[in-house]
Coordinates of C-alpha atoms in Angstrom, one line a residue:
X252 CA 470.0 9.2 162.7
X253 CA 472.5 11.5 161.5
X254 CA 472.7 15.4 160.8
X255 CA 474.6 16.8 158.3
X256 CA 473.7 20.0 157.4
X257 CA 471.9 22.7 160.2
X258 CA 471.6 26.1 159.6
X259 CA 469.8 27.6 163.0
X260 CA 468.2 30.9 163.7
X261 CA 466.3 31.7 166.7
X262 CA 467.1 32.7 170.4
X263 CA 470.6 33.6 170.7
X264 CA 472.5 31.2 169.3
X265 CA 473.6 31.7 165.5
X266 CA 475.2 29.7 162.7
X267 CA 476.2 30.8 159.2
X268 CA 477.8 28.3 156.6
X269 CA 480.4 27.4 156.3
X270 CA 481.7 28.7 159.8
X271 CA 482.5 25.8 162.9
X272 CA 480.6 28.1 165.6
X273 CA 478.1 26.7 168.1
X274 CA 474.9 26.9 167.9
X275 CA 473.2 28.6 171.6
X276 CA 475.1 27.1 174.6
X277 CA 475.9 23.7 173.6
X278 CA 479.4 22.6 174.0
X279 CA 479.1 20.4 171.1
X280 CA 479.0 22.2 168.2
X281 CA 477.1 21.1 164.7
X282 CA 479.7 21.7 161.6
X283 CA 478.1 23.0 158.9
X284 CA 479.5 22.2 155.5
X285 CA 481.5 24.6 153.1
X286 CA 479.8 26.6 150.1
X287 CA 481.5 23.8 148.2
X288 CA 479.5 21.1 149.7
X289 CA 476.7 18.9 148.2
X290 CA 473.2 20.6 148.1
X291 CA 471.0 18.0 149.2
X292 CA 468.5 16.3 146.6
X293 CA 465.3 17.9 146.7
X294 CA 463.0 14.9 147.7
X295 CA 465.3 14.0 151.0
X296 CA 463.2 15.2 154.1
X297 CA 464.6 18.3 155.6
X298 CA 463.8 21.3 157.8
X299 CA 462.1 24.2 156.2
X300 CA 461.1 26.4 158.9
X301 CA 461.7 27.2 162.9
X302 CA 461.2 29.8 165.4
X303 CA 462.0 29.7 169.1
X304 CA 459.3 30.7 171.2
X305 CA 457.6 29.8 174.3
X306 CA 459.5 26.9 175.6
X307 CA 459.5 25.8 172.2
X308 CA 461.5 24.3 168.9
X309 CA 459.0 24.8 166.5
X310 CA 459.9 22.7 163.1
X311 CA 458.6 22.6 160.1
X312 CA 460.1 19.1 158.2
X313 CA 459.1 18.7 154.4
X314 CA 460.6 15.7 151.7
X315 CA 458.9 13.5 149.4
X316 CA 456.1 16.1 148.7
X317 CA 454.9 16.0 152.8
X318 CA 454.9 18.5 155.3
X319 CA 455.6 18.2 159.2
X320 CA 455.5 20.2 161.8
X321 CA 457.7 19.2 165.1
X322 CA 457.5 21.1 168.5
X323 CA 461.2 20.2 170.2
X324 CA 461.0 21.9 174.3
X325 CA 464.3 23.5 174.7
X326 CA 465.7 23.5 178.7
X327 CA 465.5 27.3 178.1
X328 CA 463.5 29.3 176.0
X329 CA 465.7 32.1 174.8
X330 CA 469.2 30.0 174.6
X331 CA 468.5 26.4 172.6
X332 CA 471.4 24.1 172.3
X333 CA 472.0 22.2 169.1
X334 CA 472.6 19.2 170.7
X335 CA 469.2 20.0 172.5
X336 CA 467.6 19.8 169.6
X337 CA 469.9 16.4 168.5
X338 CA 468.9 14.5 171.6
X339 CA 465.1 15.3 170.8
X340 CA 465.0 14.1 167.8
X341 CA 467.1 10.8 168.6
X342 CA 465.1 9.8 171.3
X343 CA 462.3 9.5 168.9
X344 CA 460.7 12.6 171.0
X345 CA 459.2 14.5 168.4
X346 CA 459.5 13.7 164.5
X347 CA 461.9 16.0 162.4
X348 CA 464.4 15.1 160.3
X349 CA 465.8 12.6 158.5
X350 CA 469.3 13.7 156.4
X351 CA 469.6 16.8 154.9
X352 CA 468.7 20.4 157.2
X353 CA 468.1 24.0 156.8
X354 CA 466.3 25.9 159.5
X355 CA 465.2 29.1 158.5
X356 CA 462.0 31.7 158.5
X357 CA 459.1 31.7 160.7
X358 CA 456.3 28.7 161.6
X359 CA 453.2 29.5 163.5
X360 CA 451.1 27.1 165.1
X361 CA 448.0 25.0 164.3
X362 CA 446.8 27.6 162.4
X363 CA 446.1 28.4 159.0
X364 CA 448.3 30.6 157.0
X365 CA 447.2 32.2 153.5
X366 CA 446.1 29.6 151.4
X367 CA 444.8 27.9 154.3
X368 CA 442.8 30.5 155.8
X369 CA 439.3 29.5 156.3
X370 CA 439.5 26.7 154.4
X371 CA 436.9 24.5 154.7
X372 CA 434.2 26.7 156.2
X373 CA 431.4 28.6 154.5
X374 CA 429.0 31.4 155.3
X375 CA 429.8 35.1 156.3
X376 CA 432.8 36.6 157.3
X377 CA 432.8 38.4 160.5
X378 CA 435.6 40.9 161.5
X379 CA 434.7 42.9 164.6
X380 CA 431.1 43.3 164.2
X381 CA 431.2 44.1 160.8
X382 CA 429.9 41.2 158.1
X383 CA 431.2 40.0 154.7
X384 CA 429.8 37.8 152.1
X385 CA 433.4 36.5 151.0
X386 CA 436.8 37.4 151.0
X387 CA 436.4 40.2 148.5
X388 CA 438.7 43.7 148.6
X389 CA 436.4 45.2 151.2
X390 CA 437.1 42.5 154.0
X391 CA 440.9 42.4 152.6
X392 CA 440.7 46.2 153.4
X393 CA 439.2 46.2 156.4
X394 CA 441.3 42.7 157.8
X395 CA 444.6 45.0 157.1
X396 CA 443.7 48.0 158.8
X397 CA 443.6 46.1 161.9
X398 CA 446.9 47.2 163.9
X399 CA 449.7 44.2 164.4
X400 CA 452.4 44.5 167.3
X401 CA 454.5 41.4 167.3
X402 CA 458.0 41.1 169.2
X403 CA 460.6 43.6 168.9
X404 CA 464.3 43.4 169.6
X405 CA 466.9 45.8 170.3
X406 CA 465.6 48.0 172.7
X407 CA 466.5 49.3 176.1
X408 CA 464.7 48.0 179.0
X409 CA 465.9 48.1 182.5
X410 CA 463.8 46.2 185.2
X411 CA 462.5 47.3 188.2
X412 CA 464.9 44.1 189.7
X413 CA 468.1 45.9 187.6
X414 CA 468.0 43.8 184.7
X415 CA 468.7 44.7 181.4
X416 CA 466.3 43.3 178.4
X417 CA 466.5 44.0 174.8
X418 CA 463.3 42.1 173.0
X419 CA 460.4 40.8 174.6
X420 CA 460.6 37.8 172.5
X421 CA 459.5 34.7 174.1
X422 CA 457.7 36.0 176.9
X423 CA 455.8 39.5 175.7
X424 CA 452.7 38.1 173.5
X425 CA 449.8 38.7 175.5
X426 CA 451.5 42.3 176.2
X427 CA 451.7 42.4 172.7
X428 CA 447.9 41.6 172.0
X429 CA 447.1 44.0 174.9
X430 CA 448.5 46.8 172.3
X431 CA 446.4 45.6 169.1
X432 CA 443.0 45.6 171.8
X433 CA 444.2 49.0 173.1
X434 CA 445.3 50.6 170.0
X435 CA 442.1 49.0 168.2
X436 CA 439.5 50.8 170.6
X437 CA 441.6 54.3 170.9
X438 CA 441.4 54.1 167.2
X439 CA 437.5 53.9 167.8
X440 CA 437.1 56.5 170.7
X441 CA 439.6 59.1 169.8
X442 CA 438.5 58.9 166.1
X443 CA 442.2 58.5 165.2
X444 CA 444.8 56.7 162.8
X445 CA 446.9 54.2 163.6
X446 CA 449.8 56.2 162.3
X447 CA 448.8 58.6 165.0
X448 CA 448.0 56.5 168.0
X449 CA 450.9 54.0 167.4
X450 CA 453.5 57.0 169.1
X451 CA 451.5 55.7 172.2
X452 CA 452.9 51.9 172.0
X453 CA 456.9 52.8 171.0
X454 CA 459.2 50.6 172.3
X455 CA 460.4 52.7 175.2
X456 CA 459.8 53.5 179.1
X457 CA 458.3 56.9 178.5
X458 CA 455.2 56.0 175.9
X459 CA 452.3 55.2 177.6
X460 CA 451.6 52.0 176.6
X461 CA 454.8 50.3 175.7
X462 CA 456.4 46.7 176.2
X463 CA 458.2 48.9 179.6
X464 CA 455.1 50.3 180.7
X465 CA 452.9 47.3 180.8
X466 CA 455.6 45.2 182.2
X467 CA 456.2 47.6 184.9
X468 CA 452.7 47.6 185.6
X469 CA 452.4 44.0 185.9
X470 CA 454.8 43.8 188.5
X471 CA 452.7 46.1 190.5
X472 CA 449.9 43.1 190.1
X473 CA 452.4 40.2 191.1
X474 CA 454.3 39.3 187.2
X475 CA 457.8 40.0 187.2
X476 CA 458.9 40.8 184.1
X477 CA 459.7 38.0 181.6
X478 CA 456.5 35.8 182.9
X479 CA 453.3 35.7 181.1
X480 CA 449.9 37.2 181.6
X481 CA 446.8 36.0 182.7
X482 CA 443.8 37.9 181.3
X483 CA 442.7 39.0 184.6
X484 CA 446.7 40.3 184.8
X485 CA 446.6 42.3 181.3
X486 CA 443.1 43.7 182.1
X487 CA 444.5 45.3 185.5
X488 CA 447.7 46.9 183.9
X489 CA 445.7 48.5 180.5
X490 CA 443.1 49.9 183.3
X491 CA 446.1 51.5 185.6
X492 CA 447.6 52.6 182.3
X493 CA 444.8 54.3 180.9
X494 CA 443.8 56.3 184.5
X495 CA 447.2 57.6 184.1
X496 CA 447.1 59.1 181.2
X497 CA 443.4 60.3 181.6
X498 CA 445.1 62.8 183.7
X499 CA 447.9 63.3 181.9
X500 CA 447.5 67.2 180.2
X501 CA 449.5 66.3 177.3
X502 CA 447.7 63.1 176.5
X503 CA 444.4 63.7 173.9
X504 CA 442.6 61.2 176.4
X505 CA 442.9 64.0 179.3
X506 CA 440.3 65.8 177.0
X507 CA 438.1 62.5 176.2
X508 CA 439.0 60.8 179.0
X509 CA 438.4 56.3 178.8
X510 CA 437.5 54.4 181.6
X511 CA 438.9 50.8 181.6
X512 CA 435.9 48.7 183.4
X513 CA 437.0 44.8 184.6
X514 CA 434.2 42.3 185.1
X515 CA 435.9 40.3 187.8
X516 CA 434.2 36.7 188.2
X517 CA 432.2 37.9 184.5
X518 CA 430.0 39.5 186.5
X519 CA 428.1 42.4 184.6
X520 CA 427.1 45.3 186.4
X521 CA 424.8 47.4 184.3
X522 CA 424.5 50.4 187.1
X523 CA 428.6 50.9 187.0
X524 CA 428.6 51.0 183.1
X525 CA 425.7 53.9 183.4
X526 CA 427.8 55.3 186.2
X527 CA 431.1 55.4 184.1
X528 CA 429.8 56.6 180.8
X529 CA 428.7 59.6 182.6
X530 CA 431.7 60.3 184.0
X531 CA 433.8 59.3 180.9
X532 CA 434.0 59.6 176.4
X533 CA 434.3 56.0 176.8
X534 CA 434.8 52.4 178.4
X535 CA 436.8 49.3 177.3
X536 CA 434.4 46.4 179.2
X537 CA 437.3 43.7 179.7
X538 CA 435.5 40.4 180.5
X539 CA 438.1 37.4 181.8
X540 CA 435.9 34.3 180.9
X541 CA 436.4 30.4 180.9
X542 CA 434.8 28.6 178.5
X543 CA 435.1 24.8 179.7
X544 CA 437.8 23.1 181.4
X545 CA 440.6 21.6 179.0
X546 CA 439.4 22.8 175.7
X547 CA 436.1 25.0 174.9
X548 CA 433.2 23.6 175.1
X549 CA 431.1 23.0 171.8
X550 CA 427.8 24.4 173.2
X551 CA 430.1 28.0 173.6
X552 CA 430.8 28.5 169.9
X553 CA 427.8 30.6 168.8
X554 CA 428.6 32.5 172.3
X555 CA 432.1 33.5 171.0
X556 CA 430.5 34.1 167.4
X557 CA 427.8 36.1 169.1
X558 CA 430.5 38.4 171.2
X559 CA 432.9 39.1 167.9
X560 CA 429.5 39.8 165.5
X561 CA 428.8 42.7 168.3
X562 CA 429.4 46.1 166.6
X563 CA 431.1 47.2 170.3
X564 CA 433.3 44.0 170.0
X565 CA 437.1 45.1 169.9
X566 CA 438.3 41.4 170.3
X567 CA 439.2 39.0 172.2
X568 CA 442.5 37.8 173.8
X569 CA 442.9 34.3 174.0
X570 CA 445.1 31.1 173.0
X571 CA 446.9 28.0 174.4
X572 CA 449.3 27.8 177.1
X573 CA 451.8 30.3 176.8
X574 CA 451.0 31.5 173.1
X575 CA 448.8 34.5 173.1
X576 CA 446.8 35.8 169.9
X577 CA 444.6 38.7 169.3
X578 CA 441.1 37.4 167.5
X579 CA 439.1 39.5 165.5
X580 CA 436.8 37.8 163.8
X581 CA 435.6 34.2 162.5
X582 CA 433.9 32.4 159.9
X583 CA 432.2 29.2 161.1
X584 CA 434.5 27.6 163.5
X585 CA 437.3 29.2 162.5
X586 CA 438.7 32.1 164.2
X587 CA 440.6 34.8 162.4
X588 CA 443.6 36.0 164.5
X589 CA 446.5 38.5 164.9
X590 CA 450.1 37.2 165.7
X591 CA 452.5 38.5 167.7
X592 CA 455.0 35.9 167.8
X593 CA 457.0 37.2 165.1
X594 CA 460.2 39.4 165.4
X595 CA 460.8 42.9 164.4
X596 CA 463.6 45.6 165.2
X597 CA 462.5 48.1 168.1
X598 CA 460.1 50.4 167.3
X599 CA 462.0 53.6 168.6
X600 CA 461.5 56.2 166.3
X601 CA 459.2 56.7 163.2
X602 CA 461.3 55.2 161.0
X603 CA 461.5 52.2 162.7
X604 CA 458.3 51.3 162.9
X605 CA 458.5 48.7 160.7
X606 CA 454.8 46.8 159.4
X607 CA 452.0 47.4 161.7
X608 CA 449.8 45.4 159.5
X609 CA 450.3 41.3 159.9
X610 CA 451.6 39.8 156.8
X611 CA 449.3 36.6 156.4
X612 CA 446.2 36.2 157.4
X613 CA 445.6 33.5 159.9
X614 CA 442.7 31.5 161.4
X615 CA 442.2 28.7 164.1
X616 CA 439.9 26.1 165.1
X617 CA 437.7 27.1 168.1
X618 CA 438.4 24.0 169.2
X619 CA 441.9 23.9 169.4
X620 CA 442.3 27.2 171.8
X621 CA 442.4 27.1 175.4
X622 CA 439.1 27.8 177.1
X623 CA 440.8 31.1 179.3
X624 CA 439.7 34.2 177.2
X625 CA 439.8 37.6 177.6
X626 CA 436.2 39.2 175.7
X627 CA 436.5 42.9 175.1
X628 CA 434.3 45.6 174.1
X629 CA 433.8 49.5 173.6
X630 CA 431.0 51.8 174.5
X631 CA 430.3 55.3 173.9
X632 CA 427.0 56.3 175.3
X633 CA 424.2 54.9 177.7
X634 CA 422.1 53.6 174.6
X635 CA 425.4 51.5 173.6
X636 CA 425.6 50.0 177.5
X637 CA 421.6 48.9 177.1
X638 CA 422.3 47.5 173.8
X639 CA 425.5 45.1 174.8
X640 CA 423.9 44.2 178.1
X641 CA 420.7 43.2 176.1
X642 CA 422.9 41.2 173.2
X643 CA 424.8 39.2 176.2
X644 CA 421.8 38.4 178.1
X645 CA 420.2 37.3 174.6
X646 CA 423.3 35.0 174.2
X647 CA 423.1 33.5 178.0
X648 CA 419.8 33.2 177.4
X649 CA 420.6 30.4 174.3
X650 CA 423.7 29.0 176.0
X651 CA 423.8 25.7 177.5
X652 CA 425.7 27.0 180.5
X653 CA 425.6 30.5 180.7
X654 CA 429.1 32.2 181.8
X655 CA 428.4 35.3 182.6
X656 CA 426.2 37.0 185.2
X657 CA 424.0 40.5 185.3
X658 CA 423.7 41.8 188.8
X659 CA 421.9 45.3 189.2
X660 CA 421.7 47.7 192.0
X661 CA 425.3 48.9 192.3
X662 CA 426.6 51.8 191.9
X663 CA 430.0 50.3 191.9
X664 CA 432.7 47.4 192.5
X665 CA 432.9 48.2 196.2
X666 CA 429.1 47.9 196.7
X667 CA 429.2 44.4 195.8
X668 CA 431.4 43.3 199.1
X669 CA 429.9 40.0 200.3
X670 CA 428.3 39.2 197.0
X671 CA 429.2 35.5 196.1
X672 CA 430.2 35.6 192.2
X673 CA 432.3 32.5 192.4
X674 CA 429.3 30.8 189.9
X675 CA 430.6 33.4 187.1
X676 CA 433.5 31.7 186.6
X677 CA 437.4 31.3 187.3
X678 CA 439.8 33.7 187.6
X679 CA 443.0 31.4 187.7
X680 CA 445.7 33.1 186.2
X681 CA 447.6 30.0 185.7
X682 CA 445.1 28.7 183.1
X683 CA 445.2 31.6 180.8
X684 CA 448.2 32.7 179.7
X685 CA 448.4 32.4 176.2
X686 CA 447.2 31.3 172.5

């Protein structure tokens, strides 16, 4: 098996043709052939597409009218070697290449991109409680309006260990989808635009809720920066962050202040919900579920459907292993999803903001997500707390195994001290991690 022609982007490591340099930290570099070379025939396999995330090679091999995806594990995840990714494929490890090469653009994975999206399933179209007969301008309209963070590179970012980091690539996706679930429900309870509310998310240490802040935070819970989330992890830093800025004066939440409410062990406490909307404009109710044990289970599907088709649903955060996505809405068994793992210059000032709106629209199988999930919803007044407690209980109620659990009678967390919730459900952050 021979390569002859490898053009690699991705991580740190950089070729251009026509130029003899390395590709990441290999010490055996991959020539690339002069702009006089060959072109290779169209019908010889070759690679079409890669990106470098999570531990991953992702390529995307197409010849002879066939597509293929590959998934090559590099030895690190931001610095792949090209003879790395040589030594994979040779050992038979994961199928490629055959001749001819080109990596280039962006590949996501197992899910369905543009022309793929939804294919297959029928019926309505949900997108965050709101319902559509097809795919007509009003759901295109609505889908776009939803708020896309992704990766960002080129900032300045020094850890609370002394490090410096410039891009959250490779390691910041569930922070990532925790700023599409905030930024979708402060569009909701402060009644403001996403050009307004995205200030909040800029990729520096003094906006509330940026990449810095919510890594900061999660080394307060036990993360140090660079590892990924569990839900029960990006839950506790968007509730700190929030209660700060509640009582910061300069903040439009000090005058409609948010409470972030976590059911630990999904464990439902109507009394504290009553309690906090009294007290507050607002609460995020952040849920970390499991539904099954290696994959979810069948019998949870209308249970997900149910959640999303809520008209206080703002999401849910969920995924595989170390790939976190933000999913908004569904059609059948497919679920329709934000991704983060793409890569855009630091968002540092307004005119480099760069597109806050995702560029394809993308759906998954439920059943090829990982069963750790993170549900999510907003409510404004008491009659909105009576109405979501009554639609989950109605959806326990036709669940096989019900996940979630209603207990009554406290005012607050506290009160439940010696209350065994271990039934609910699992709170292993190892699980969950990322879609």
């Amino acid at each position: 098996l021979k390569l002859q022609f490898l053009y690699f982007i991705g991580g740190q490591g950089r070729q251009e043709a026509g130029k003899g340099r390395r590709v990441g930290s290999s010490p055996h570099p991959i020539r690339l052939p002069s702009a006089s070379s060959p072109q290779p025939p169209p019908s010889l396999p070759h690679i079409v597409g890669t990106t470098v995330t999570d531990n991953k090679i992702l390529l995307c091999a197409e010849g002879g009218g066939r597509r293929q995806r590959s998934y090559v594990p590099p030895q690190q995840p931001d610095r792949v070697s090209g003879s790395r990714v040589l030594s994979a494929i040779k050992e038979g490890k994961r199928k490629a290449l055959q001749s001819w090469g080109g990596l280039v653009g962006l590949i996501s994975v197992n899910g369905n991109k543009d022309e793929h999206f939804l294919k297959g399933e029928s019926g309505p179209i949900v997108i965050l409680g709101h319902q559509y007969a097809d795919m007509d301008s009003e759901f295109d309209t609505d889908l776009s309006t939803i708020t896309w963070f992704c990766y960002r590179k080129g900032f300045a970012y020094k850890t609370p260990s002394g490090r410096q980091i410039t891009s959250d690539a490779g390691w910041g996706c569930v922070h990532r989808c925790g700023q599409m679930l905030l930024c979708t429900t402060l569009a909701r309870h402060l009644r403001k635009g996403r050009q307004f509310l995205v200030t909040y998310f800029m990729d520096n240490e003094s906006s509330a809720f940026s990449i810095q802040s919510i890594s900061n935070e999660g080394v307060k819970h036990g993360r140090k920066v660079g590892q990924w989330f569990a839900p029960s992890t990006i839950a506790k830093c968007l509730e700190s962050l929030v209660a700060a800025e509640n009582t910061n004066p300069s903040s439009p939440l000090s005058a409609s202040r948010m409470s972030v409410v976590i059911a630990e062990q999904a464990v439902i406490q109507p009394d504290v919900l009553h309690s906090e909307i009294t007290s507050h404009s607002g609460i995020l109710l952040l849920i970390p579920i499991r539904l099954g044990l290696d994959r979810v289970d069948t019998s949870y599907y209308s249970a997900i459907r149910g959640c999303l088709k809520s008209p206080y649903s703002v999401g849910i955060i969920g995924g595989k292993p170390k790939y976190s996505l933000y999913f908004t809405g569904y059609r059948g068994t497919q679920l329709i999803y934000s991704d983060p793992h793409k890569i855009q210059p630091a968002f540092l000032t307004t005119n480099t903001l760069g597109n806050i709106t995702d560029p394809h629209r993308q759906s998954v199988p439920m059943a090829s997500i990982d069963p750790s999930c993170l549900l999510c919803f907003y409510l404004n007044s008491p009659e909105a707390v009576d109405a979501l407690v009554d639609h989950l209980k109605a959806l326990m109620e036709d669940t096989k195994y019900p996940i979630l659990s209603f207990v009554s009678g406290f005012s607050s967390l506290s009160d439940m001290d010696g209350v065994d919730t271990d039934c609910a459900g699992s709170d292993d952050d190892d699980d969950f991690i990322v879609l």
